Amino acid sequence: MGVAGRDRSAGSGRVPGRALGMLVTSAAFAALVAYPLARLTGTLGDLGPEAITRALAGAGGRAVLTSIGLGVVVAVLVVVIGTTTALIGERASSRGRWLVRAGMVGPLFVPPFVAALGWAAAYGPRGLTDRWLGISLPGTYGLPGVITVLTVEAVPLAYLIVAAALAGRAEPDLERAARASGATSLDALRTVTLPLLRRPILGSGVLAFIMTLNAFGVPAVLGIPGGVSTITTRLYQDLAFSADPASFDRAVVLALILVAIAFVTVTASDRLLGGHSSPRTAVTSSGPATPGRRSTVAVAAVMVGVIATAAVPFVALILVALTRAVGLPPTPENWTLANFAEVLDPRILGALARSVGLALAAATIVTVLGGIVVAVGRRAGRVLGGVASIGFAVPGSTLALAVLIGYGGALRDTLLIILIVYLGKFWALGHRPIAGSVDRLPNDLLRAARASGARPRDVFRSIVLPLLRPAIIGAWLIVFLFGLHEVTMSSLLYGPGTDTLAVVTLNVQQLGDPTITAALAVALGLVVGVGAIPVLLVRRAIDRPPGRE
Amino acid sequence: MAGPTPVVDARGLTIAHTRTPVVHEFDLSVGPAETVALLGPSGSGKSSLLAAVAGFVRPIAGELRIGGRLVDGPGVAVPPEDRSVGVVFQNDALWPHLNVLETVIYPIRRRGIGRANAEREAREVLERLGIAHLASRRPAQLSGGEQQRTGLARALARDAVVYLLDEPTAHLDTALKATWQQELADQVRRLGAAVIFATHDVAEALSIADRVAIVRDGRRIQFGTPLEVYERPVDAWSARLTGAASVVSATTDGVLAAGGPAQVVVRPDWAGLDGDLPGRVIAAWFRGSHTDVELDTPFGSVVIRTLGAPTVAVGDVVTWHLRQSWPLRPTPGPIGTMNQYYG
């Protein structure tokens, strides 16, 4: 076994697991990612270069510009809000920090697409505020709404990145050194804190841009009804609602443009940020500075923001789902469970079963694929990690179209084709926690087992596996969760009788039934929420280095 | 204390971390050009005290004056940048994005000095510390010793009335520590400013400081010259904190007596072999320049320092004499909470 036997000094012999592991991995990569992408590129080759000009004339070109513009605006907003929130949270008292962290992490478990539905239910026309106060936000269905919800969805990630960088540095001491050198707190922020956060700040901006570019659920829910098309929603409309071959050609071009923009952005930002290594000053901090009243006000402001953007929309969804008919105020006398009864329709229950089944299958297979890293050892595992992350880096819409072209002939309208694209996309999600855990496995623990007389196989069973268990369970749960609410890829690949709960919800919403949509979204949110609880529990175990309880 | 206004004057300073007090009603006064060591084990509150003087944490009670000006007190909390303190951090706290010259220019610029003059002044400081050739290096490209010097240069460039040094040698290896202690002492003397440094290293405290404050559980239990704290410890605990010490039984007049009602401290250099007192060698530790011999005596076990290699062997019955001793007040709390400790 790779990890147990990897250490030559411990006297292991040949490693049969490594060759087999690499073989399985290569085959999986070829089948799940390389072949479909090659077919997609090949299709463009067949169409010829004039197909690109044709596709970019009119709606296609507009979609590309919309996506890029949207990405830039959202990235700027996310960087400003995320950094500010991180600075507020990390400087607050321990209770304030806990509040900000919880407020930021919570929304991560609301699927973007459900968040968009919630936003419309809360602030859109005929939404909660409209019914009660007669106020609705202008442009909920349109660019303002899309921008707001995408920003709300990406801010937690920017927060996590910047907050981690803040916590990992000798922040108090470096800032204190500036203060002791005569800098005011604002001066210290400008000359020390922000320059040191340059990398995480720019990194989170790039991440927000890519997320916005690849986003489908939010622009589908809020953009399509408002006549706004991004690359992903244009692609969806071209594939799902048009039999025109020109539409298909345009989808192929858009899919490749999407991956090209992502690739160029990531490469350019890597160049700009000078690779991934960041000089870390391994310094223990001497505790946070004493937070003042201003900090309390700032924490309160963050919490108001979280409630308005994450909690209210979800409550609004529930209220709308409980209300008897469109147009009635969501007050108790108008409440009914009839809308939820509609969810129990066999067709929708079938979709729910397919969602769960696909998520279960994807999670299990991805965990096994990710677990191969244990068999191949650390060094080969790193190569494997690079291979696995390619599928994750390719935008979901592109990968789905590639799989459709690659396997559509034989597998069109089957659950298997959806499973294939899930595996290609989520492979990295299964690989990372397990590989991370393997990387942190202290060598001496394994040597100690060998020195105690254990054979490699025995070391694997008695030491490696128990220490990796939280990571393995965590990997499985994360993929399961992503599989449950996936809509970008399944909406392009589903056929008669293979639609998932998320796809059904999207279709109902596009038909314009807000109450049933809300009931479906609440059901989806609850399913994901229940799935998220063990993730939060296991997450804690993963964060702990293996071998230490 | 009579004389000129103290540069730092703390009265009844109480500091708490998340409501748990870590420093209790601490009094400290540091005169002009005086160097004071805060000596105590880790966790005794030394760093919190320095952080309060610097203005990083706000005391919950008491008053603090720097240069005669009230900086902490009822309704007063002067921020660090307005206190005229120079701080050398335990782990240097060098800014990774600034090179050595920029780091030293930073505090000078904040005194309102123009770019060109600030650079000239910074180069002078670097020159003085022998690191002018490192001006364009970033902290990651510096050795541990060079980082220490840069950290000190930044503090010196502040041109403060008091310098605070938090465990300035704690994380250095033994060889570097000795040279850095000496250099630090030289620089401190040359400054002519007040200095407070926290340390758990007795030798460092006794050799560099003019006065030593012994800190235990956030309280000042003794404040005196290095000789005073060494020769006249207030209890067994501080006797052992300030160097190797044997505690033996004596009469209330301080005469050694088996099973006597009182106790005295005997430093290893306060006794010698040969004399009229009986003993049996139970251990002999050769330490290069000297040998510590532990004797079992009727008054308790005593460690005696002799020059050079051991002249006696374990089990030998010997005689010894006492040159000096110091009577102890009973220690609050159980005696020997800290194991006998040989420096």
mmCIF file with all atom_site columns, C-alpha atoms in Angstrom, chain B residues 21 33 49 52 64 73 75 89 95 103 142 159 175 179 184 191 193 238 257 262 283 319 324 339:
data_model
loop_
_atom_site.group_PDB
_atom_site.id
_atom_site.type_symbol
_atom_site.label_atom_id
_atom_site.label_alt_id
_atom_site.label_comp_id
_atom_site.label_asym_id
_atom_site.label_entity_id
_atom_site.label_seq_id
_atom_site.pdbx_PDB_ins_code
_atom_site.Cartn_x
_atom_site.Cartn_y
_atom_site.Cartn_z
_atom_site.occupancy
_atom_site.B_iso_or_equiv
_atom_site.pdbx_formal_charge
_atom_site.auth_seq_id
_atom_site.auth_comp_id
_atom_site.auth_asym_id
_atom_site.auth_atom_id
_atom_site.pdbx_PDB_model_num
ATOM 1  C CA . PRO B 1 21  ? -6.882  39.500 35.477 1.00 0.00 ? 21  PRO B CA 1
ATOM 2  C CA . ALA B 1 33  ? 18.475  56.237 31.313 1.00 0.00 ? 33  ALA B CA 1
ATOM 3  C CA . LEU B 1 49  ? 2.639   44.526 31.232 1.00 0.00 ? 49  LEU B CA 1
ATOM 4  C CA . ALA B 1 52  ? -0.006  47.849 28.416 1.00 0.00 ? 52  ALA B CA 1
ATOM 5  C CA . LEU B 1 64  ? 0.243   54.937 33.732 1.00 0.00 ? 64  LEU B CA 1
ATOM 6  C CA . GLY B 1 73  ? -6.130  56.266 33.574 1.00 0.00 ? 73  GLY B CA 1
ATOM 7  C CA . GLY B 1 75  ? -11.081 58.354 30.881 1.00 0.00 ? 75  GLY B CA 1
ATOM 8  C CA . PHE B 1 89  ? 8.973   42.242 19.602 1.00 0.00 ? 89  PHE B CA 1
ATOM 9  C CA . TRP B 1 95  ? 6.825   43.312 7.884  1.00 0.00 ? 95  TRP B CA 1
ATOM 10 C CA . THR B 1 103 ? 11.262  49.126 7.690  1.00 0.00 ? 103 THR B CA 1
ATOM 11 C CA . LEU B 1 142 ? 17.718  37.623 6.559  1.00 0.00 ? 142 LEU B CA 1
ATOM 12 C CA . ASP B 1 159 ? 13.572  57.999 18.870 1.00 0.00 ? 159 ASP B CA 1
ATOM 13 C CA . ALA B 1 175 ? 25.658  30.877 20.740 1.00 0.00 ? 175 ALA B CA 1
ATOM 14 C CA . THR B 1 179 ? 26.550  37.762 21.520 1.00 0.00 ? 179 THR B CA 1
ATOM 15 C CA . LEU B 1 184 ? 21.837  44.649 23.255 1.00 0.00 ? 184 LEU B CA 1
ATOM 16 C CA . LEU B 1 191 ? 20.788  55.072 24.010 1.00 0.00 ? 191 LEU B CA 1
ATOM 17 C CA . ALA B 1 193 ? 16.878  56.262 27.228 1.00 0.00 ? 193 ALA B CA 1
ATOM 18 C CA . SER B 1 238 ? 12.417  34.081 44.058 1.00 0.00 ? 238 SER B CA 1
ATOM 19 C CA . ALA B 1 257 ? 20.764  24.147 62.836 1.00 0.00 ? 257 ALA B CA 1
ATOM 20 C CA . ALA B 1 262 ? 13.761  28.890 60.240 1.00 0.00 ? 262 ALA B CA 1
ATOM 21 C CA . ALA B 1 283 ? 26.253  14.125 43.508 1.00 0.00 ? 283 ALA B CA 1
ATOM 22 C CA . THR B 1 319 ? 33.646  18.936 55.551 1.00 0.00 ? 319 THR B CA 1
ATOM 23 C CA . GLN B 1 324 ? 27.297  33.896 53.504 1.00 0.00 ? 324 GLN B CA 1
ATOM 24 C CA . ASN B 1 339 ? 11.867  22.219 41.879 1.00 0.00 ? 339 ASN B CA 1
#
